[in-house]
CSV table of C-alpha atoms and ligand atoms in Angstrom, one decimal:
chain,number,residue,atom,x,y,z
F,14,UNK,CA,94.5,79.9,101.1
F,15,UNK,CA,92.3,81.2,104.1
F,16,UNK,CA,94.5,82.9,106.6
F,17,UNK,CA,93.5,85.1,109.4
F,18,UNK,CA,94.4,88.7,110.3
F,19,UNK,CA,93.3,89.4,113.8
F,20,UNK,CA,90.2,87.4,114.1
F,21,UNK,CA,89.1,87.6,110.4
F,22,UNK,CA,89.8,85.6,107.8
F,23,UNK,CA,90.9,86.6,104.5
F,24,UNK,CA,91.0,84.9,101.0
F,25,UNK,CA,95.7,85.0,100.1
F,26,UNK,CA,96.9,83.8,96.7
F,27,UNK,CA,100.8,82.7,97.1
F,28,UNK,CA,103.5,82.2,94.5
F,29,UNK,CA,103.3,78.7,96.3
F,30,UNK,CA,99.9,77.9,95.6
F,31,UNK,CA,100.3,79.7,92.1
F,32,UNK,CA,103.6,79.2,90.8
F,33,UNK,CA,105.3,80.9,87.7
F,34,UNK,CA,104.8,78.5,85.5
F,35,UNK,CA,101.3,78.1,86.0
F,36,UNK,CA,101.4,82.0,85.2
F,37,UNK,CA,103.1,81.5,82.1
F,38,UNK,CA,101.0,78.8,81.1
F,39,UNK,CA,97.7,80.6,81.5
F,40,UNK,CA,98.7,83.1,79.6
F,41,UNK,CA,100.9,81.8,76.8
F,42,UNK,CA,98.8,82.4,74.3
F,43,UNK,CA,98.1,86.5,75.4
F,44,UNK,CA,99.9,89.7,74.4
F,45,UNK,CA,99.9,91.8,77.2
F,46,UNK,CA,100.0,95.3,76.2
F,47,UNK,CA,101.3,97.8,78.7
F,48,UNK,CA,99.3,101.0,78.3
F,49,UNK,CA,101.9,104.1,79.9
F,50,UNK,CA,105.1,104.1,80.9
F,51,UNK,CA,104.6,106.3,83.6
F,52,UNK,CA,105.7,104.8,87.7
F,53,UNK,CA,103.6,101.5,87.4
F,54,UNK,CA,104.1,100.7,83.6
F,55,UNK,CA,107.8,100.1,83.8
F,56,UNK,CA,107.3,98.1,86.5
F,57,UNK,CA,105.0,96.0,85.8
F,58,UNK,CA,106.0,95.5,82.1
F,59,UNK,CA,109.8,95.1,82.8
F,60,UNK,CA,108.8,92.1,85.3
F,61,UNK,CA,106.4,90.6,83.2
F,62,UNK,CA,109.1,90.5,80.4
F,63,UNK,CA,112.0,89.4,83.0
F,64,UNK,CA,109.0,86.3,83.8
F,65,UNK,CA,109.1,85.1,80.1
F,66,UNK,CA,105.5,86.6,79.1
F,67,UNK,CA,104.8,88.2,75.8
F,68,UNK,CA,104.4,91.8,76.4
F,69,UNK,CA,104.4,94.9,74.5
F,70,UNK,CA,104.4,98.6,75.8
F,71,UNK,CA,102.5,101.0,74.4
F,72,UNK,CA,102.9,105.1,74.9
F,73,UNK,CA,102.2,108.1,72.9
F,74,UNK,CA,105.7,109.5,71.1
F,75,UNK,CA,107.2,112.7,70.9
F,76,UNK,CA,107.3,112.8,74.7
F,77,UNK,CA,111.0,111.8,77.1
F,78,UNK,CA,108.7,108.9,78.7
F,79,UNK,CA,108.7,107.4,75.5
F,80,UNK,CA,112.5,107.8,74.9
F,81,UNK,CA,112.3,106.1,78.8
F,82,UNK,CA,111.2,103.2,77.3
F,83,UNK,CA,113.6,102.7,74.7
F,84,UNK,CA,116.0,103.4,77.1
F,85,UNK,CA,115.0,100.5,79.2
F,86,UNK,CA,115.2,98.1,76.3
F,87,UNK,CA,111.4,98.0,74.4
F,88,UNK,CA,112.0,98.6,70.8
F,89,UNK,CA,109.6,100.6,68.6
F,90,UNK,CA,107.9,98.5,66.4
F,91,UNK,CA,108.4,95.6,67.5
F,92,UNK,CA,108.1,95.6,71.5
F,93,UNK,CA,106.9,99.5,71.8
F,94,UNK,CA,104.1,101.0,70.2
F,95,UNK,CA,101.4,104.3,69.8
F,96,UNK,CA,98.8,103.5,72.3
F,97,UNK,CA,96.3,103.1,69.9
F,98,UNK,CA,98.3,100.1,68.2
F,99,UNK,CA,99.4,98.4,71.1
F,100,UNK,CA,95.5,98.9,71.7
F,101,UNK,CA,95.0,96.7,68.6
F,102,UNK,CA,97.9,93.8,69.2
F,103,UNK,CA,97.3,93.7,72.8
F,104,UNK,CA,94.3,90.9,74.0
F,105,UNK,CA,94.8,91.8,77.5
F,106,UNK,CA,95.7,96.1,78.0
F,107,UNK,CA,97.2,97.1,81.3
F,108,UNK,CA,95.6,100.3,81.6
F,109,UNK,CA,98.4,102.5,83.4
F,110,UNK,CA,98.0,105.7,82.3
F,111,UNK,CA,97.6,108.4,84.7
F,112,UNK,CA,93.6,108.2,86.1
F,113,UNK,CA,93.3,111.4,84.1
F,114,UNK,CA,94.9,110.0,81.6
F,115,UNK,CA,92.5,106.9,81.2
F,116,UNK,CA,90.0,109.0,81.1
F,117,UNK,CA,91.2,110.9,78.1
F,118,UNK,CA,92.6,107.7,76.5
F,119,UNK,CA,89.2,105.7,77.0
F,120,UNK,CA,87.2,106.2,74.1
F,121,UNK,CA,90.1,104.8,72.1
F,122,UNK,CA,90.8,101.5,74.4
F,123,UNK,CA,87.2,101.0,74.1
F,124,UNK,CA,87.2,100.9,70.7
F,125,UNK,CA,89.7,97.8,70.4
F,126,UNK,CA,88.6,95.9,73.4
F,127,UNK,CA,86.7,93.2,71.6
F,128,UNK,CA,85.7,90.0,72.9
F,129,UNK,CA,87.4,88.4,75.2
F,130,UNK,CA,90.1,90.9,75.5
F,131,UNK,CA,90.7,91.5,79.4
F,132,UNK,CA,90.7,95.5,80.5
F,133,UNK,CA,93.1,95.7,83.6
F,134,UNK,CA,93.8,98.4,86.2
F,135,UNK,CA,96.0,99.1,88.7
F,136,UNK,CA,93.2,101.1,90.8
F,137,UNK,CA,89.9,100.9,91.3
F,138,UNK,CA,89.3,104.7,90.4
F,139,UNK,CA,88.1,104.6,86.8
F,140,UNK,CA,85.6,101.8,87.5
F,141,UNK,CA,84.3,102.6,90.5
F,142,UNK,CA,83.7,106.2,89.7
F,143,UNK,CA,82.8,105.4,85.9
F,144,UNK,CA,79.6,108.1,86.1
F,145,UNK,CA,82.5,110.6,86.7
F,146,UNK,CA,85.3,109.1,84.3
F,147,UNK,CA,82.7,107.6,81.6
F,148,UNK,CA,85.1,104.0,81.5
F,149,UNK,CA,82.6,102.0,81.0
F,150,UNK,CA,83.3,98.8,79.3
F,151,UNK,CA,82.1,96.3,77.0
F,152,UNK,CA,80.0,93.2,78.5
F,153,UNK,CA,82.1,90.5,76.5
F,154,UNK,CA,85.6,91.7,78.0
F,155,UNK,CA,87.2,90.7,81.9
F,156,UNK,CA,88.1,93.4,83.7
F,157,UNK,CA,90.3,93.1,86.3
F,158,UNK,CA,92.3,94.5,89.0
F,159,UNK,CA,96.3,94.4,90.6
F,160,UNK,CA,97.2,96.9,92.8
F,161,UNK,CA,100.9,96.3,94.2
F,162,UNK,CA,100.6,97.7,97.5
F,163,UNK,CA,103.7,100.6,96.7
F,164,UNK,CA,105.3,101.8,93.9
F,165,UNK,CA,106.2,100.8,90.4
F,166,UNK,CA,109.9,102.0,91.6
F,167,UNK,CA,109.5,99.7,94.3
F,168,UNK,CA,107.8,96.7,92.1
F,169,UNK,CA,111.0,96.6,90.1
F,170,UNK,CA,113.4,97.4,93.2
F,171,UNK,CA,112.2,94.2,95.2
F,172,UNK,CA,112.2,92.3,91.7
F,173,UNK,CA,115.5,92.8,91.3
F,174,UNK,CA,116.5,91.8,94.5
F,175,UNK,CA,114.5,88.5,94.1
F,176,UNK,CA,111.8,90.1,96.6
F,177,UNK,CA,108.3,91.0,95.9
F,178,UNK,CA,105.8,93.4,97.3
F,179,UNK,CA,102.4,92.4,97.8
F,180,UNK,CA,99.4,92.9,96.1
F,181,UNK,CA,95.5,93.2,96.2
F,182,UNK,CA,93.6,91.7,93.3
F,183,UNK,CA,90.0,92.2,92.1
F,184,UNK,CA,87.6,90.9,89.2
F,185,UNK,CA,84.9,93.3,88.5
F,186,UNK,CA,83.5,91.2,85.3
F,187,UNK,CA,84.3,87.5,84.3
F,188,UNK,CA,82.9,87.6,80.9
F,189,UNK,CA,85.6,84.9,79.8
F,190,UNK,CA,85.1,82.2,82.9
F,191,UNK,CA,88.9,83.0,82.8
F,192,UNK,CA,89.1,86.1,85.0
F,193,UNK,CA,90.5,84.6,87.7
F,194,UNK,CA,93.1,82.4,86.8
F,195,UNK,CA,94.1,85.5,84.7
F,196,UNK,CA,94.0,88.1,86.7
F,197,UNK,CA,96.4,86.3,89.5
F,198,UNK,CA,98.6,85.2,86.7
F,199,UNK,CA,99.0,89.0,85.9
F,200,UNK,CA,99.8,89.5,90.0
F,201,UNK,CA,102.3,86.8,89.6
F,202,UNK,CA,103.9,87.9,86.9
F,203,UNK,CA,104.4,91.1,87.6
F,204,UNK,CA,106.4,90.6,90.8
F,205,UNK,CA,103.6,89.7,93.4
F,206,UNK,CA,104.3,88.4,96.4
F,207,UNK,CA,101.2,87.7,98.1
F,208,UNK,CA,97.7,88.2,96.4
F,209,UNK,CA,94.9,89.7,99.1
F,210,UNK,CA,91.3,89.7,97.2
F,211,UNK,CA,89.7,92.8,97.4
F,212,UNK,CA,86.9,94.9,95.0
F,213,UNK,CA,87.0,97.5,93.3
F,214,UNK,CA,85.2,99.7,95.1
F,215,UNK,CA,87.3,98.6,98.2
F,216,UNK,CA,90.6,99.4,96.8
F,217,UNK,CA,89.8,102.8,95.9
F,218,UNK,CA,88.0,103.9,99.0
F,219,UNK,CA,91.0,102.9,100.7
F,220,UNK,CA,93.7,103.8,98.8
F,221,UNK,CA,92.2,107.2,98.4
F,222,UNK,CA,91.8,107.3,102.1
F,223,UNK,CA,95.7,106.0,102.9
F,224,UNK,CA,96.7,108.3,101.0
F,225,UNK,CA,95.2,111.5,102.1
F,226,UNK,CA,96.1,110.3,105.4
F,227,UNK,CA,98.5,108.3,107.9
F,228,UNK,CA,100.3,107.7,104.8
F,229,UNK,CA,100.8,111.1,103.5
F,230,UNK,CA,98.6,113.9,104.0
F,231,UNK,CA,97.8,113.1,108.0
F,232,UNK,CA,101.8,112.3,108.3
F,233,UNK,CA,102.7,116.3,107.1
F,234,UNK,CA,100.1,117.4,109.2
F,235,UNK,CA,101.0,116.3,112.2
F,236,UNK,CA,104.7,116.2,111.6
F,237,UNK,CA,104.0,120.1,111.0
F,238,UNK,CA,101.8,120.5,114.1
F,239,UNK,CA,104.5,118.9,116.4
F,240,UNK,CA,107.1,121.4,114.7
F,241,UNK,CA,105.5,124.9,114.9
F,242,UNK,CA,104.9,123.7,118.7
F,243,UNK,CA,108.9,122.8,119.4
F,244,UNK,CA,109.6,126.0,117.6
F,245,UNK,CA,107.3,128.4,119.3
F,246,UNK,CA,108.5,126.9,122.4
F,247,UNK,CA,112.3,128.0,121.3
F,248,UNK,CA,113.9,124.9,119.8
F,249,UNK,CA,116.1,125.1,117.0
F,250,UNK,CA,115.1,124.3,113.2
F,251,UNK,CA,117.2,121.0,113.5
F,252,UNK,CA,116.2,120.3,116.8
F,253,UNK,CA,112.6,120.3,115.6
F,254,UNK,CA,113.1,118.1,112.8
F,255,UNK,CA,114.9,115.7,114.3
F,256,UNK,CA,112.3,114.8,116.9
F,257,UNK,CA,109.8,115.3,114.6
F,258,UNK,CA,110.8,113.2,111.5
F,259,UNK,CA,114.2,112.1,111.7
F,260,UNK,CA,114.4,109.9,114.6
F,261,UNK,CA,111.1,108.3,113.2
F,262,UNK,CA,112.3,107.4,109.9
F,263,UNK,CA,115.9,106.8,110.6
F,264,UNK,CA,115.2,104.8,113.4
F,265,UNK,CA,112.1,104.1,114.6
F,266,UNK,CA,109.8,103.0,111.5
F,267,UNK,CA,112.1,100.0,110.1
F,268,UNK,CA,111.9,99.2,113.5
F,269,UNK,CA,108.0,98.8,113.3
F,270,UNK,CA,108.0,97.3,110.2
F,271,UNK,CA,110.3,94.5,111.0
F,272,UNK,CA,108.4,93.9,114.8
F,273,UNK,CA,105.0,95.6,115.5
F,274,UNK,CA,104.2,98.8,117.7
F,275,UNK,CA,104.4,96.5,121.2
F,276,UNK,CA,107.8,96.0,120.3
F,277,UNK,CA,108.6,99.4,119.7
F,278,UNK,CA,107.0,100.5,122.8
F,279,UNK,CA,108.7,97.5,124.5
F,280,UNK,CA,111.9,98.3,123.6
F,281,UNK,CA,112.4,102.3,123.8
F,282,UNK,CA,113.0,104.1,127.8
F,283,UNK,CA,111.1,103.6,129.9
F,284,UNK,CA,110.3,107.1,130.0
F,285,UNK,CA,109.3,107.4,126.3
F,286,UNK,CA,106.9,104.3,126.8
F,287,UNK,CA,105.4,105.5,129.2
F,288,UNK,CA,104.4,108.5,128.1
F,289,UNK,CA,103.6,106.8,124.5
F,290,UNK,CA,101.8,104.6,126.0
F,291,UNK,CA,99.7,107.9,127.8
F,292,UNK,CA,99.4,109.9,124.8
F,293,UNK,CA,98.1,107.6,121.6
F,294,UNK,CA,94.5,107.7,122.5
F,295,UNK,CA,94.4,111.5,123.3
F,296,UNK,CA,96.0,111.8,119.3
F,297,UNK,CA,93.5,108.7,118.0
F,298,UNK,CA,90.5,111.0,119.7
F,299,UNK,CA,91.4,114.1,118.2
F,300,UNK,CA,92.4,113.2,114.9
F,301,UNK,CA,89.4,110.5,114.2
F,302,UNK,CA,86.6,112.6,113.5
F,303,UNK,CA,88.9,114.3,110.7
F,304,UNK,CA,89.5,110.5,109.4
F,305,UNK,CA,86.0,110.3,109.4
F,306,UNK,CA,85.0,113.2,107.5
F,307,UNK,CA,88.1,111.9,105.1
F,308,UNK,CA,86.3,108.9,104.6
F,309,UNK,CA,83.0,110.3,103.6
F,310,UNK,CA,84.2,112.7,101.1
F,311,UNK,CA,86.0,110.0,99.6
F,312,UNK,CA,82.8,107.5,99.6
F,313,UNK,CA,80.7,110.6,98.9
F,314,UNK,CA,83.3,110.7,95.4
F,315,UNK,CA,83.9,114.5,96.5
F,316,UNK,CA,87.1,113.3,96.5
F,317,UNK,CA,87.4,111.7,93.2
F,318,UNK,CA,85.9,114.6,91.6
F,319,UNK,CA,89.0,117.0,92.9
F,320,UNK,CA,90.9,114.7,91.7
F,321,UNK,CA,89.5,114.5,88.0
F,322,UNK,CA,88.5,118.5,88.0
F,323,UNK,CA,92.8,119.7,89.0
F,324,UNK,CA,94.3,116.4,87.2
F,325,UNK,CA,93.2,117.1,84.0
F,326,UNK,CA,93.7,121.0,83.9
F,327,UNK,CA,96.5,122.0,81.7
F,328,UNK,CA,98.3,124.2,84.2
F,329,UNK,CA,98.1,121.2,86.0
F,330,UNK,CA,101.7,120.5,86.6
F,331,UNK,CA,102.5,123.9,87.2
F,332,UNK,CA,100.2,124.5,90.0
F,333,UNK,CA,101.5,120.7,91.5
F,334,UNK,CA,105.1,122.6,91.2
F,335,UNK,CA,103.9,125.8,93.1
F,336,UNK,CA,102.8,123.9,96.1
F,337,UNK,CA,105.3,121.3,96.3
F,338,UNK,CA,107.4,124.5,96.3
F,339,UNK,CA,105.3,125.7,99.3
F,340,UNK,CA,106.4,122.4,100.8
F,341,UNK,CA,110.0,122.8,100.2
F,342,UNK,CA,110.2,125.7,101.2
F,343,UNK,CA,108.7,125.7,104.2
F,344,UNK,CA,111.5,126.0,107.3
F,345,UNK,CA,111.0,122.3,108.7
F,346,UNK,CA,111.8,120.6,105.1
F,347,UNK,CA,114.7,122.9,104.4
F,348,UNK,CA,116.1,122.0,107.9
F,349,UNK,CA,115.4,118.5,106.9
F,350,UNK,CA,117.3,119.1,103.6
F,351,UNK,CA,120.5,119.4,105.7
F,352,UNK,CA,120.2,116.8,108.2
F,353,UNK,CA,119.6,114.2,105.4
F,354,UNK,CA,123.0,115.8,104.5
F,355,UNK,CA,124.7,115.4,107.8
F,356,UNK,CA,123.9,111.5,107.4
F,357,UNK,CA,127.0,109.3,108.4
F,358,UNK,CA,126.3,107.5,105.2
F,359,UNK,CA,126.1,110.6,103.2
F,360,UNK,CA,129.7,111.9,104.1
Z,419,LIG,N1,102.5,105.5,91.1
Z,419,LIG,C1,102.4,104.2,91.6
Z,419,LIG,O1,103.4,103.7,92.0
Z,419,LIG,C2,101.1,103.5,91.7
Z,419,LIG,C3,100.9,102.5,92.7
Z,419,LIG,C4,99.8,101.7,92.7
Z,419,LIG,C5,98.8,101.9,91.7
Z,419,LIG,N2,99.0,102.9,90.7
Z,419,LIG,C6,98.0,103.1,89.7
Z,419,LIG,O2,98.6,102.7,88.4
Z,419,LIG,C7,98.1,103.5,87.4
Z,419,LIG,C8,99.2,104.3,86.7
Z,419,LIG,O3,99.8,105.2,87.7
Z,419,LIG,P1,101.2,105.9,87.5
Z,419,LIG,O4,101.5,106.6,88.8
Z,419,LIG,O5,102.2,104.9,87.0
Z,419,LIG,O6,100.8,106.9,86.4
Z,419,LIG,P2,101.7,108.1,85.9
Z,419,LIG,O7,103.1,107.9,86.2
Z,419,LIG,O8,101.0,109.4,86.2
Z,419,LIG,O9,101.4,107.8,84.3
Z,419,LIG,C9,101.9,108.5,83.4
Z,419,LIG,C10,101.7,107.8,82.1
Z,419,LIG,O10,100.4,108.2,81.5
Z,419,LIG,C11,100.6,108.8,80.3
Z,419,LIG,N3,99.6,109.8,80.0
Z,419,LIG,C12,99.1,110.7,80.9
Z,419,LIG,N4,98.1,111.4,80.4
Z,419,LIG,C13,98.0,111.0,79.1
Z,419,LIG,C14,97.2,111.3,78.0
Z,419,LIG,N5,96.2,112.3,78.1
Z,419,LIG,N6,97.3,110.6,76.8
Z,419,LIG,C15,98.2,109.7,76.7
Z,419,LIG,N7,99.0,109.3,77.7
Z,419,LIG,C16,98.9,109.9,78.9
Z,419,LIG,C17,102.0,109.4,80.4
Z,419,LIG,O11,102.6,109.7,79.2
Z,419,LIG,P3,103.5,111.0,79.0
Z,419,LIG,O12,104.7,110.7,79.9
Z,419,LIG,O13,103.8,111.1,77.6
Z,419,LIG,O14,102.7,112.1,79.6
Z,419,LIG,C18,102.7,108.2,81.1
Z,419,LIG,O15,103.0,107.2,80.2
Z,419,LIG,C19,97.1,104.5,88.0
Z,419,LIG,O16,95.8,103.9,87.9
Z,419,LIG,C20,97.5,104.5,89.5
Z,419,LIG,O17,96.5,104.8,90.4
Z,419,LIG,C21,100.1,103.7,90.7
């Protein structure tokens, strides 16, 4: 259905309009092979098996996510698999290996995707940066995109509780005429609520851009700005934290998400609206032309290539370790360490 955000209208796919047992019946004759077992791959392969559809996992042994997965109920052999032979059985292959990991695993996917098989993602990355990652697939195959908007934790979280998070969807090749009615099948079955259309290209520039800002990398920033001013200026360390990042997501952010920022501003003192009111624009003006120079380094694929050049070093994890480290450490998260402790719910 058409439905309109602001003054644009949008192309929405509901469970309504695209029920469960249409999903089932489009793909009743597929084995669905889900390729890593990593945040996405339980996720999306424990609600497609909770649906009713015919799915196997596949993942390389010898390694504790594989033991995850037995853990969770696939059995070897007959539900979990080597990549490479779930590459076989499978006709349509979830890839959801890391995006370094797709690129290493490519040039054995590639080999089994044979005609008519569908190649699905869960990001636009591989695809869209394809001169960088070298996935380049076969003409005769869909390829296809879900991206549930949050993670696989949270895919099977909402699931459970009869919820669903929603998703974007994308068809980058229709080689079968069936890429559509699969491809929202697959966003149905694995837990969907809505379906926003979207292309590959799109979902990765933006992604990569949400990520490296308001919805991680801009949040630290300025939640570390706004603390190394409170504590220059002599407030404590839990003083500090607690203006910075507790009050907003204790209090403040469920409130957003449930009514909109009006409503926030509506309904705080009249002091704090006012001055909230006075001080957005001054923060959208100074942090916008960094947002900008975000964006173009992501179009540019600088990004991308950082990305693809750290992920797939092999001290990769232990320089991830060294500055999450830097991040613990640091004064404002170990002061946040013990006000999560002080919690009335954690006492
Ligand atoms: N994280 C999320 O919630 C989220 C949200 C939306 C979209 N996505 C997208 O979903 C896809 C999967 O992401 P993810 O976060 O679930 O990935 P992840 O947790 O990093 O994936 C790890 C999986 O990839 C396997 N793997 C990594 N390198 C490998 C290699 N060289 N050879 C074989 N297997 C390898 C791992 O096996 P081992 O454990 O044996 O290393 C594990 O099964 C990505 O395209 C991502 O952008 C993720």
């Amino acid at each position: 259905m058409k439905l309109k955000f602001g003054s644009v209208e949008e192309n929405v796919v509901t469970r309504e309009e695209f029920p469960l047992e249409k999903a089932r019946e489009v793909l009743k004759d597929e084995v669905i092979a889900v390729l890593g077992y990593g945040v996405q791959g339980p996720g999306q392969a424990l609600n497609l098996k909770d649906n009713g559809f015919n799915v196997i996992v596949g993942q390389r042994k010898g390694s504790k996510t594989w033991d995850k997965a037995i853990a969770d109920g696939w059995v070897p052999g007959e539900t979990l698999f080597e990549l490479e032979e779930a590459c076989e059985r499978g006709t349509i292959l979830q890839f959801l290996l890391s995006d370094a990991g797709q690129i290493a695993l490519w040039p054995t996917v590639k080999k089994y995707l044979t005609p008519g098989k569908a190649l699905y993602f869960s990001h636009g990355f591989g695809i869209t940066y394809k001169e960088k990652t070298g996935i380049i697939p076969p003409a005769d195959v869909d390829v296809i995109l879900v991206a549930p908007k949050g993670s696989g934790t949270s895919l099977r979280r909402m699931f459970v509780e009869g919820r669903g998070l929603n998703s974007s969807f994308a068809i980058y090749q229709d080689a079968t005429g069936k890429a559509k009615d699969r491809v929202i099948a697959l966003g149905i079955g694995v837990g969907s609520g809505y379906l926003f259309e979207t292309d590959f290209y799109r979902e990765v520039t933006s992604d990569l851009t949400g990520e490296r800002g308001t919805l991680m990398g801009a949040i630290q920033g300025i939640f570390a700005a706004q603390y190394e001013v409170l504590r220059a200026n002599g407030h404590s360390p839990s003083e500090a934290f607690n203006e910075t990042v507790e009050e907003l997501t204790q209090s403040l952010m469920p409130l957003v998400a449930e009514n909109g920022m009006d409503w926030m501003y509506a309904n705080c003192s009249t002091t704090a609206q006012r001055g909230a009111l006075d001080w957005w624009k001054p923060f959208r003006d100074a942090t916008k032309p960094v947002f900008e120079e975000l964006y173009n380094s992501v179009k540019s694929g600088k990004e991308a290539q950082k990305s693809i050049d750290s992920n797939s070093k092999p001290d990769y994890r232990e320089k991830l370790e060294a500055e999450l480290k830097e991040l613990r450490e640091s004064e404002m998260w170990q002061a946040g360490a013990t006000v999560r402790k002080l919690r009335p719910e954690n006492n």
